[in-house]
């Protein structure tokens, strides 16, 4: 009975994790760097947990599988670090350029080690040296990431401060990573199935939290006053969280982004968000969304001249070329192509010639 319970907790949790990953891959909304890194982190977890499940319940598996599982475990640390760094950055694309190099370095390092000293040919090296070194390196990254999240950790522990939706997501990503990796460390001395069981329990807990976050969880951390005036502290808090979603998450660049989605992220009724945008910015939600997208489009046209005008429109959330052109001209007074030509002619002025 105990054996069956362990199987249900670990294996079924792993299957649900795979289905969750496939669901987001099939949806195709992978343009945001934070989404891509989050799914990569989940994929590495699933590889590590899957190999551990098979190893525990089957007793013997090919050594190459164990090598794959340990390699995935090693990459969890650098991937979590990159995920948090990109998420916290105000310009994720610039940070990603550097973090991408770090991830590539670690991937080449562990791949080179596996090809030079493969587990099937050198099991003693992997079992007595590499395994413990990997745990030490992952621990280093977990501590470093925790230091990056120190301000968020203090907000979580405070009974009066409120944390935003993006902070909630990467905070729980860090907690899950710490708990699962700690489970695998303890499993070296207790039972190897401990890591998969902890991963499954945390997966279910996070799923429940995801469904209830906008209602129950936020009520625990913060109870907004009834009908607060838009000029008080609640309005300032709303502005801060909105800027977090815009500058960090870049949610406004997702195609089909709606007022209801924004309100859910902020944990505030749609009518209140709409009223606040109208009062603070003098426009409705759709006009405000277009304003943010066109500002981002102008930035891309200036800093990424290799992109086509149509490509820029797609990057900032427009699914139609005509809609993008109309919104751009309405806000700037010129078409995207004209704006791009003017920027190029300015950058190629006589002062730039030898």
mmCIF file of C-alpha atoms in Angstrom:
data_model
loop_
_atom_site.group_PDB
_atom_site.id
_atom_site.type_symbol
_atom_site.label_atom_id
_atom_site.label_comp_id
_atom_site.label_asym_id
_atom_site.label_seq_id
_atom_site.Cartn_x
_atom_site.Cartn_y
_atom_site.Cartn_z
ATOM 1 C CA UNK A 1 0.000 0.000 0.000
ATOM 2 C CA UNK A 2 2.841 2.381 0.880
ATOM 3 C CA UNK A 3 4.589 1.520 -2.380
ATOM 4 C CA UNK A 4 1.419 2.286 -4.368
ATOM 5 C CA UNK A 5 0.957 5.606 -2.569
ATOM 6 C CA UNK A 6 4.503 6.676 -3.421
ATOM 7 C CA UNK A 7 3.889 5.726 -7.043
ATOM 8 C CA UNK A 8 0.692 7.796 -7.198
ATOM 9 C CA UNK A 9 2.326 10.828 -5.604
ATOM 10 C CA UNK A 10 5.406 10.829 -7.806
ATOM 11 C CA UNK A 11 4.482 9.316 -11.170
ATOM 12 C CA UNK A 12 1.038 10.900 -11.551
ATOM 13 C CA UNK A 13 2.428 14.282 -10.543
ATOM 14 C CA UNK A 14 5.085 13.883 -13.232
ATOM 15 C CA UNK A 15 2.445 13.021 -15.865
ATOM 16 C CA UNK A 16 0.420 16.109 -14.939
ATOM 17 C CA UNK A 17 3.566 18.202 -15.233
ATOM 18 C CA UNK A 18 4.185 16.853 -18.744
ATOM 19 C CA UNK A 19 0.585 17.611 -19.741
ATOM 20 C CA UNK A 20 0.939 21.119 -18.320
ATOM 21 C CA UNK A 21 4.113 21.676 -20.357
ATOM 22 C CA UNK A 22 2.564 20.313 -23.555
ATOM 23 C CA UNK A 23 -0.521 22.468 -23.067
ATOM 24 C CA UNK A 24 1.540 25.653 -22.988
ATOM 25 C CA UNK A 25 3.687 24.537 -25.911
ATOM 26 C CA UNK A 26 0.614 23.793 -28.020
ATOM 27 C CA UNK A 27 -0.985 27.124 -27.110
ATOM 28 C CA UNK A 28 1.927 28.763 -28.873
ATOM 29 C CA UNK A 29 2.110 31.891 -26.668
ATOM 30 C CA UNK A 30 5.869 31.622 -26.268
ATOM 31 C CA UNK A 31 7.035 35.043 -27.422
ATOM 32 C CA UNK A 32 7.829 36.312 -23.926
ATOM 33 C CA UNK A 33 11.280 35.448 -22.587
ATOM 34 C CA UNK A 34 9.936 34.790 -19.102
ATOM 35 C CA UNK A 35 7.471 32.239 -20.483
ATOM 36 C CA UNK A 36 10.178 30.482 -22.473
ATOM 37 C CA UNK A 37 12.553 30.301 -19.513
ATOM 38 C CA UNK A 38 9.767 29.177 -17.175
ATOM 39 C CA UNK A 39 8.871 26.304 -19.494
ATOM 40 C CA UNK A 40 12.551 25.401 -19.911
ATOM 41 C CA UNK A 41 12.894 25.257 -16.127
ATOM 42 C CA UNK A 42 9.802 23.048 -15.892
ATOM 43 C CA UNK A 43 11.149 20.767 -18.635
ATOM 44 C CA UNK A 44 14.427 20.269 -16.755
ATOM 45 C CA UNK A 45 12.485 19.440 -13.590
ATOM 46 C CA UNK A 46 10.390 16.883 -15.477
ATOM 47 C CA UNK A 47 13.490 15.172 -16.896
ATOM 48 C CA UNK A 48 15.111 14.983 -13.452
ATOM 49 C CA UNK A 49 11.959 13.780 -11.696
ATOM 50 C CA UNK A 50 11.052 11.317 -14.471
ATOM 51 C CA UNK A 51 14.438 9.605 -14.396
ATOM 52 C CA UNK A 52 14.278 9.393 -10.598
ATOM 53 C CA UNK A 53 10.814 7.815 -10.691
ATOM 54 C CA UNK A 54 11.870 5.144 -13.175
ATOM 55 C CA UNK A 55 15.084 4.477 -11.233
ATOM 56 C CA UNK A 56 13.237 4.020 -7.940
ATOM 57 C CA UNK A 57 10.375 1.838 -9.172
ATOM 58 C CA UNK A 58 12.289 -0.220 -11.761
ATOM 59 C CA UNK A 59 15.474 -0.698 -9.787
ATOM 60 C CA UNK A 60 17.732 -0.757 -12.852
ATOM 61 C CA UNK A 61 17.764 1.619 -15.798
ATOM 62 C CA UNK A 62 20.377 2.380 -18.477
ATOM 63 C CA UNK A 63 23.219 4.451 -17.072
ATOM 64 C CA UNK A 64 22.770 6.908 -19.933
ATOM 65 C CA UNK A 65 19.338 7.809 -18.498
ATOM 66 C CA UNK A 66 20.904 8.584 -15.133
ATOM 67 C CA UNK A 67 23.440 10.811 -16.884
ATOM 68 C CA UNK A 68 20.626 12.713 -18.633
ATOM 69 C CA UNK A 69 18.806 13.177 -15.320
ATOM 70 C CA UNK A 70 21.887 14.503 -13.529
ATOM 71 C CA UNK A 71 22.710 16.794 -16.452
ATOM 72 C CA UNK A 72 19.196 18.258 -16.319
ATOM 73 C CA UNK A 73 19.608 18.737 -12.561
ATOM 74 C CA UNK A 74 22.801 20.696 -13.128
ATOM 75 C CA UNK A 75 21.121 23.034 -15.639
ATOM 76 C CA UNK A 76 18.275 23.831 -13.212
ATOM 77 C CA UNK A 77 20.483 26.263 -11.276
ATOM 78 C CA UNK A 78 21.684 28.414 -14.211
ATOM 79 C CA UNK A 79 18.201 28.375 -15.750
ATOM 80 C CA UNK A 80 16.564 29.581 -12.534
ATOM 81 C CA UNK A 81 19.194 32.326 -12.268
ATOM 82 C CA UNK A 82 18.513 33.459 -15.844
ATOM 83 C CA UNK A 83 14.737 33.317 -15.270
ATOM 84 C CA UNK A 84 14.883 35.572 -12.216
ATOM 85 C CA UNK A 85 17.415 37.982 -13.744
ATOM 86 C CA UNK A 86 15.352 38.413 -16.908
ATOM 87 C CA UNK A 87 12.108 38.748 -14.940
ATOM 88 C CA UNK A 88 13.508 41.410 -12.618
ATOM 89 C CA UNK A 89 15.081 43.422 -15.431
ATOM 90 C CA UNK A 90 13.384 46.483 -16.887
ATOM 91 C CA UNK A 91 14.895 45.580 -20.281
ATOM 92 C CA UNK A 92 14.649 41.763 -20.441
ATOM 93 C CA UNK A 93 16.008 41.499 -23.994
ATOM 94 C CA UNK A 94 19.320 43.131 -23.020
ATOM 95 C CA UNK A 95 19.761 40.950 -19.933
ATOM 96 C CA UNK A 96 18.846 37.847 -21.933
ATOM 97 C CA UNK A 97 21.776 38.399 -24.312
ATOM 98 C CA UNK A 98 24.198 37.934 -21.408
ATOM 99 C CA UNK A 99 22.221 35.188 -19.659
ATOM 100 C CA UNK A 100 21.904 33.242 -22.895
ATOM 101 C CA UNK A 101 25.683 33.069 -23.058
ATOM 102 C CA UNK A 102 25.846 31.744 -19.483
ATOM 103 C CA UNK A 103 23.247 29.075 -20.201
ATOM 104 C CA UNK A 104 25.027 28.036 -23.380
ATOM 105 C CA UNK A 105 28.323 27.795 -21.487
ATOM 106 C CA UNK A 106 26.819 25.519 -18.819
ATOM 107 C CA UNK A 107 25.056 23.385 -21.430
ATOM 108 C CA UNK A 108 28.312 22.894 -23.378
ATOM 109 C CA UNK A 109 30.170 22.194 -20.122
ATOM 110 C CA UNK A 110 27.866 19.402 -18.957
ATOM 111 C CA UNK A 111 27.563 18.003 -22.493
ATOM 112 C CA UNK A 112 31.340 17.949 -22.880
ATOM 113 C CA UNK A 113 31.707 16.204 -19.537
ATOM 114 C CA UNK A 114 29.142 13.608 -20.561
ATOM 115 C CA UNK A 115 30.843 12.933 -23.871
ATOM 116 C CA UNK A 116 34.337 12.764 -22.354
ATOM 117 C CA UNK A 117 33.439 10.804 -19.216
ATOM 118 C CA UNK A 118 30.128 9.146 -19.939
ATOM 119 C CA UNK A 119 28.246 7.484 -17.080
ATOM 120 C CA UNK A 120 28.194 4.026 -18.723
ATOM 121 C CA UNK A 121 32.005 4.050 -19.067
ATOM 122 C CA UNK A 122 32.857 5.967 -15.882
ATOM 123 C CA UNK A 123 30.091 5.264 -13.343
ATOM 124 C CA UNK A 124 32.389 5.767 -10.351
ATOM 125 C CA UNK A 125 33.290 9.322 -11.433
ATOM 126 C CA UNK A 126 29.648 10.318 -11.808
ATOM 127 C CA UNK A 127 28.477 8.527 -8.677
ATOM 128 C CA UNK A 128 31.163 9.738 -6.280
ATOM 129 C CA UNK A 129 32.378 13.035 -7.707
ATOM 130 C CA UNK A 130 30.076 14.549 -10.325
ATOM 131 C CA UNK A 131 26.846 13.909 -8.412
ATOM 132 C CA UNK A 132 27.944 15.804 -5.294
ATOM 133 C CA UNK A 133 29.623 18.556 -7.306
ATOM 134 C CA UNK A 134 26.379 19.113 -9.217
ATOM 135 C CA UNK A 135 24.433 19.470 -5.978
ATOM 136 C CA UNK A 136 26.994 21.980 -4.680
ATOM 137 C CA UNK A 137 26.808 24.089 -7.861
ATOM 138 C CA UNK A 138 22.999 24.073 -7.859
ATOM 139 C CA UNK A 139 23.055 25.131 -4.192
ATOM 140 C CA UNK A 140 25.317 28.038 -5.128
ATOM 141 C CA UNK A 141 22.843 29.226 -7.762
ATOM 142 C CA UNK A 142 19.904 28.847 -5.372
ATOM 143 C CA UNK A 143 21.637 31.018 -2.774
ATOM 144 C CA UNK A 144 22.612 33.597 -5.401
ATOM 145 C CA UNK A 145 19.058 33.701 -6.735
ATOM 146 C CA UNK A 146 17.691 34.027 -3.207
ATOM 147 C CA UNK A 147 19.865 37.107 -2.696
ATOM 148 C CA UNK A 148 18.434 38.570 -5.893
ATOM 149 C CA UNK A 149 14.944 37.997 -4.495
ATOM 150 C CA UNK A 150 15.718 39.330 -1.016
ATOM 151 C CA UNK A 151 13.461 42.376 -1.346
ATOM 152 C CA UNK A 152 10.623 40.158 -2.547
ATOM 153 C CA UNK A 153 11.192 37.724 0.317
ATOM 154 C CA UNK A 154 10.880 40.571 2.821
ATOM 155 C CA UNK A 155 7.616 41.664 1.207
ATOM 156 C CA UNK A 156 6.238 38.132 1.379
ATOM 157 C CA UNK A 157 7.066 37.814 5.073
ATOM 158 C CA UNK A 158 5.587 41.212 5.902
ATOM 159 C CA UNK A 159 1.958 41.110 7.138
ATOM 160 C CA UNK A 160 1.203 44.543 5.647
ATOM 161 C CA UNK A 161 3.008 44.697 2.295
ATOM 162 C CA UNK A 162 1.493 43.370 -0.908
ATOM 163 C CA UNK A 163 3.394 41.553 -3.635
ATOM 164 C CA UNK A 164 2.490 41.767 -7.300
ATOM 165 C CA UNK A 165 1.530 38.928 -9.626
ATOM 166 C CA UNK A 166 4.987 38.715 -11.333
ATOM 167 C CA UNK A 167 6.692 38.680 -7.930
ATOM 168 C CA UNK A 168 4.349 35.892 -6.838
ATOM 169 C CA UNK A 169 5.283 33.761 -9.838
ATOM 170 C CA UNK A 170 9.061 33.935 -9.639
ATOM 171 C CA UNK A 171 9.014 33.754 -5.831
ATOM 172 C CA UNK A 172 7.177 30.435 -5.956
ATOM 173 C CA UNK A 173 9.433 29.263 -8.790
ATOM 174 C CA UNK A 174 12.392 29.830 -6.452
ATOM 175 C CA UNK A 175 10.668 28.133 -3.484
ATOM 176 C CA UNK A 176 9.769 25.103 -5.622
ATOM 177 C CA UNK A 177 13.318 24.821 -6.934
ATOM 178 C CA UNK A 178 14.805 25.014 -3.436
ATOM 179 C CA UNK A 179 12.376 22.421 -2.050
ATOM 180 C CA UNK A 180 12.836 19.937 -4.902
ATOM 181 C CA UNK A 181 16.639 20.247 -4.956
ATOM 182 C CA UNK A 182 16.732 19.892 -1.177
ATOM 183 C CA UNK A 183 14.600 16.766 -1.538
ATOM 184 C CA UNK A 184 17.104 15.263 -3.954
ATOM 185 C CA UNK A 185 19.996 16.081 -1.609
ATOM 186 C CA UNK A 186 18.217 14.410 1.329
ATOM 187 C CA UNK A 187 17.330 11.461 -0.915
ATOM 188 C CA UNK A 188 21.045 10.668 -1.189
ATOM 189 C CA UNK A 189 20.875 9.552 2.447
ATOM 190 C CA UNK A 190 17.227 8.463 2.841
ATOM 191 C CA UNK A 191 15.116 7.317 -0.134
ATOM 192 C CA UNK A 192 15.642 8.235 -3.777
ATOM 193 C CA UNK A 193 11.919 8.722 -4.306
ATOM 194 C CA UNK A 194 11.814 11.665 -1.895
ATOM 195 C CA UNK A 195 12.719 14.169 -4.623
ATOM 196 C CA UNK A 196 9.912 13.125 -7.028
ATOM 197 C CA UNK A 197 7.351 13.022 -4.193
ATOM 198 C CA UNK A 198 8.241 16.576 -3.100
ATOM 199 C CA UNK A 199 8.112 17.758 -6.721
ATOM 200 C CA UNK A 200 4.644 16.267 -7.215
ATOM 201 C CA UNK A 201 3.246 17.699 -3.987
ATOM 202 C CA UNK A 202 4.585 21.150 -4.884
ATOM 203 C CA UNK A 203 3.167 20.878 -8.398
ATOM 204 C CA UNK A 204 -0.323 20.246 -7.032
ATOM 205 C CA UNK A 205 0.079 22.998 -4.416
ATOM 206 C CA UNK A 206 1.181 25.484 -7.062
ATOM 207 C CA UNK A 207 -1.717 24.501 -9.331
ATOM 208 C CA UNK A 208 -4.177 25.153 -6.508
ATOM 209 C CA UNK A 209 -2.457 28.438 -5.747
ATOM 210 C CA UNK A 210 -2.663 29.437 -9.408
ATOM 211 C CA UNK A 211 -6.416 28.875 -9.498
ATOM 212 C CA UNK A 212 -7.055 30.739 -6.257
ATOM 213 C CA UNK A 213 -4.358 33.436 -6.306
ATOM 214 C CA UNK A 214 -6.477 36.282 -7.620
ATOM 215 C CA UNK A 215 -9.176 35.726 -4.988
ATOM 216 C CA UNK A 216 -8.250 33.856 -1.813
ATOM 217 C CA UNK A 217 -4.485 34.417 -1.728
ATOM 218 C CA UNK A 218 -4.662 38.135 -2.322
ATOM 219 C CA UNK A 219 -7.320 38.459 0.363
ATOM 220 C CA UNK A 220 -4.824 37.013 2.864
ATOM 221 C CA UNK A 221 -2.021 39.412 1.917
ATOM 222 C CA UNK A 222 -4.057 42.511 1.196
ATOM 223 C CA UNK A 223 -7.620 43.664 1.761
ATOM 224 C CA UNK A 224 -8.384 46.746 -0.352
ATOM 225 C CA UNK A 225 -10.669 49.397 1.049
ATOM 226 C CA UNK A 226 -14.149 49.660 -0.364
ATOM 227 C CA UNK A 227 -14.357 52.070 -3.285
ATOM 228 C CA UNK A 228 -10.968 53.727 -2.655
ATOM 229 C CA UNK A 229 -10.492 57.142 -4.246
ATOM 230 C CA UNK A 230 -8.154 57.009 -7.216
ATOM 231 C CA UNK A 231 -5.746 59.600 -5.795
ATOM 232 C CA UNK A 232 -4.838 57.752 -2.565
ATOM 233 C CA UNK A 233 -2.194 55.145 -1.708
ATOM 234 C CA UNK A 234 -4.199 52.392 -3.375
ATOM 235 C CA UNK A 235 -3.897 54.254 -6.669
ATOM 236 C CA UNK A 236 -0.119 54.504 -6.255
ATOM 237 C CA UNK A 237 0.065 50.782 -5.512
ATOM 238 C CA UNK A 238 -1.970 50.076 -8.639
ATOM 239 C CA UNK A 239 0.387 52.233 -10.697
ATOM 240 C CA UNK A 240 3.427 50.364 -9.346
ATOM 241 C CA UNK A 241 1.960 46.965 -10.138
ATOM 242 C CA UNK A 242 0.886 48.090 -13.584
ATOM 243 C CA UNK A 243 4.398 49.305 -14.335
ATOM 244 C CA UNK A 244 5.724 45.959 -13.102
ATOM 245 C CA UNK A 245 3.516 44.146 -15.600
ATOM 246 C CA UNK A 246 4.512 46.504 -18.394
ATOM 247 C CA UNK A 247 8.248 46.836 -17.811
ATOM 248 C CA UNK A 248 9.003 43.323 -16.557
ATOM 249 C CA UNK A 249 6.341 40.978 -17.852
ATOM 250 C CA UNK A 250 5.618 42.877 -21.096
ATOM 251 C CA UNK A 251 2.102 41.479 -20.939
ATOM 252 C CA UNK A 252 0.707 44.305 -23.075
ATOM 253 C CA UNK A 253 2.682 42.930 -26.036
ATOM 254 C CA UNK A 254 0.712 39.679 -26.056
ATOM 255 C CA UNK A 255 -1.735 39.435 -28.946
ATOM 256 C CA UNK A 256 -5.342 39.563 -27.781
ATOM 257 C CA UNK A 257 -4.492 40.945 -24.337
ATOM 258 C CA UNK A 258 -7.704 42.125 -22.671
ATOM 259 C CA UNK A 259 -8.851 44.323 -19.831
ATOM 260 C CA UNK A 260 -10.105 41.232 -18.007
ATOM 261 C CA UNK A 261 -6.621 39.671 -18.137
ATOM 262 C CA UNK A 262 -5.023 42.852 -16.816
ATOM 263 C CA UNK A 263 -7.567 43.110 -14.009
ATOM 264 C CA UNK A 264 -6.937 39.477 -13.054
ATOM 265 C CA UNK A 265 -3.186 40.096 -12.926
ATOM 266 C CA UNK A 266 -3.714 43.124 -10.691
ATOM 267 C CA UNK A 267 -6.346 41.440 -8.534
ATOM 268 C CA UNK A 268 -8.701 44.393 -9.057
ATOM 269 C CA UNK A 269 -12.184 44.446 -10.687
ATOM 270 C CA UNK A 270 -12.204 45.315 -14.399
ATOM 271 C CA UNK A 271 -14.454 48.306 -13.855
ATOM 272 C CA UNK A 272 -12.063 49.750 -11.283
ATOM 273 C CA UNK A 273 -9.045 49.273 -13.589
ATOM 274 C CA UNK A 274 -10.905 50.857 -16.502
ATOM 275 C CA UNK A 275 -11.941 53.809 -14.344
ATOM 276 C CA UNK A 276 -8.398 54.237 -13.033
ATOM 277 C CA UNK A 277 -6.855 54.231 -16.548
ATOM 278 C CA UNK A 278 -9.414 56.749 -17.732
ATOM 279 C CA UNK A 279 -8.789 59.037 -14.747
ATOM 280 C CA UNK A 280 -4.998 58.798 -14.715
ATOM 281 C CA UNK A 281 -4.305 58.717 -18.461
ATOM 282 C CA UNK A 282 -7.438 60.229 -19.997
ATOM 283 C CA UNK A 283 -8.036 57.303 -22.365
ATOM 284 C CA UNK A 284 -9.845 53.987 -22.346
ATOM 285 C CA UNK A 285 -8.068 50.652 -21.999
ATOM 286 C CA UNK A 286 -7.790 49.987 -25.750
ATOM 287 C CA UNK A 287 -6.280 53.418 -26.408
ATOM 288 C CA UNK A 288 -3.886 52.990 -23.488
ATOM 289 C CA UNK A 289 -2.829 49.566 -24.779
ATOM 290 C CA UNK A 290 -2.209 50.975 -28.265
ATOM 291 C CA UNK A 291 -0.144 53.804 -26.780
ATOM 292 C CA UNK A 292 2.139 51.365 -24.943
ATOM 293 C CA UNK A 293 2.480 49.121 -27.991
ATOM 294 C CA UNK A 294 3.335 51.977 -30.338
ATOM 295 C CA UNK A 295 5.962 53.259 -27.905
ATOM 296 C CA UNK A 296 7.499 49.776 -27.886
ATOM 297 C CA UNK A 297 7.288 49.657 -31.692
ATOM 298 C CA UNK A 298 9.163 52.964 -31.940
ATOM 299 C CA UNK A 299 11.857 51.556 -29.673
ATOM 300 C CA UNK A 300 12.220 48.428 -31.813
ATOM 301 C CA UNK A 301 12.356 50.441 -35.035
ATOM 302 C CA UNK A 302 15.183 52.523 -33.559
ATOM 303 C CA UNK A 303 17.208 49.781 -31.893
ATOM 304 C CA UNK A 304 16.565 46.806 -34.186
ATOM 305 C CA UNK A 305 16.765 48.093 -37.768
ATOM 306 C CA UNK A 306 17.094 44.543 -39.049
ATOM 307 C CA UNK A 307 13.424 43.891 -38.256
ATOM 308 C CA UNK A 308 10.821 44.517 -40.926
ATOM 309 C CA UNK A 309 7.910 46.836 -40.219
ATOM 310 C CA UNK A 310 5.516 43.876 -40.307
ATOM 311 C CA UNK A 311 7.771 41.988 -37.908
ATOM 312 C CA UNK A 312 7.758 44.890 -35.467
ATOM 313 C CA UNK A 313 3.962 44.972 -35.549
ATOM 314 C CA UNK A 314 3.824 41.297 -34.714
ATOM 315 C CA UNK A 315 6.378 41.704 -31.902
ATOM 316 C CA UNK A 316 4.288 44.361 -30.152
ATOM 317 C CA UNK A 317 1.052 42.363 -30.285
ATOM 318 C CA UNK A 318 -0.691 43.333 -33.531
ATOM 319 C CA UNK A 319 -1.999 40.463 -35.629
ATOM 320 C CA UNK A 320 -2.967 42.658 -38.568
ATOM 321 C CA UNK A 321 -0.645 44.864 -40.600
ATOM 322 C CA UNK A 322 -3.397 47.377 -41.332
ATOM 323 C CA UNK A 323 -4.358 47.673 -37.652
ATOM 324 C CA UNK A 324 -0.740 48.285 -36.688
ATOM 325 C CA UNK A 325 -0.258 50.913 -39.398
ATOM 326 C CA UNK A 326 -3.470 52.724 -38.447
ATOM 327 C CA UNK A 327 -2.628 52.778 -34.726
ATOM 328 C CA UNK A 328 0.947 53.911 -35.395
ATOM 329 C CA UNK A 329 -0.093 56.767 -37.676
ATOM 330 C CA UNK A 330 -2.824 57.891 -35.293
ATOM 331 C CA UNK A 331 -0.337 58.227 -32.446
ATOM 332 C CA UNK A 332 2.751 59.506 -34.274
ATOM 333 C CA UNK A 333 1.323 61.191 -37.348
ATOM 334 C CA UNK A 334 3.350 59.046 -39.724
ATOM 335 C CA UNK A 335 3.407 55.455 -40.905
ATOM 336 C CA UNK A 336 5.867 52.929 -39.430
ATOM 337 C CA UNK A 337 7.742 52.794 -42.745
ATOM 338 C CA UNK A 338 8.099 56.588 -42.825
ATOM 339 C CA UNK A 339 9.252 56.616 -39.215
ATOM 340 C CA UNK A 340 11.815 53.914 -39.966
ATOM 341 C CA UNK A 341 13.150 55.803 -43.002
ATOM 342 C CA UNK A 342 13.449 59.005 -40.977
ATOM 343 C CA UNK A 343 15.336 57.233 -38.196
ATOM 344 C CA UNK A 344 17.708 55.593 -40.678
ATOM 345 C CA UNK A 345 18.385 58.859 -42.490
ATOM 346 C CA UNK A 346 19.112 60.559 -39.171
ATOM 347 C CA UNK A 347 21.534 57.816 -38.072
ATOM 348 C CA UNK A 348 23.243 57.916 -41.473
ATOM 349 C CA UNK A 349 23.714 61.693 -41.425
ATOM 350 C CA UNK A 350 26.929 63.413 -42.572
ATOM 351 C CA UNK A 351 28.448 63.213 -39.094
ATOM 352 C CA UNK A 352 28.441 59.406 -39.302
ATOM 353 C CA UNK A 353 30.428 59.297 -42.563
ATOM 354 C CA UNK A 354 34.226 58.963 -42.502
#
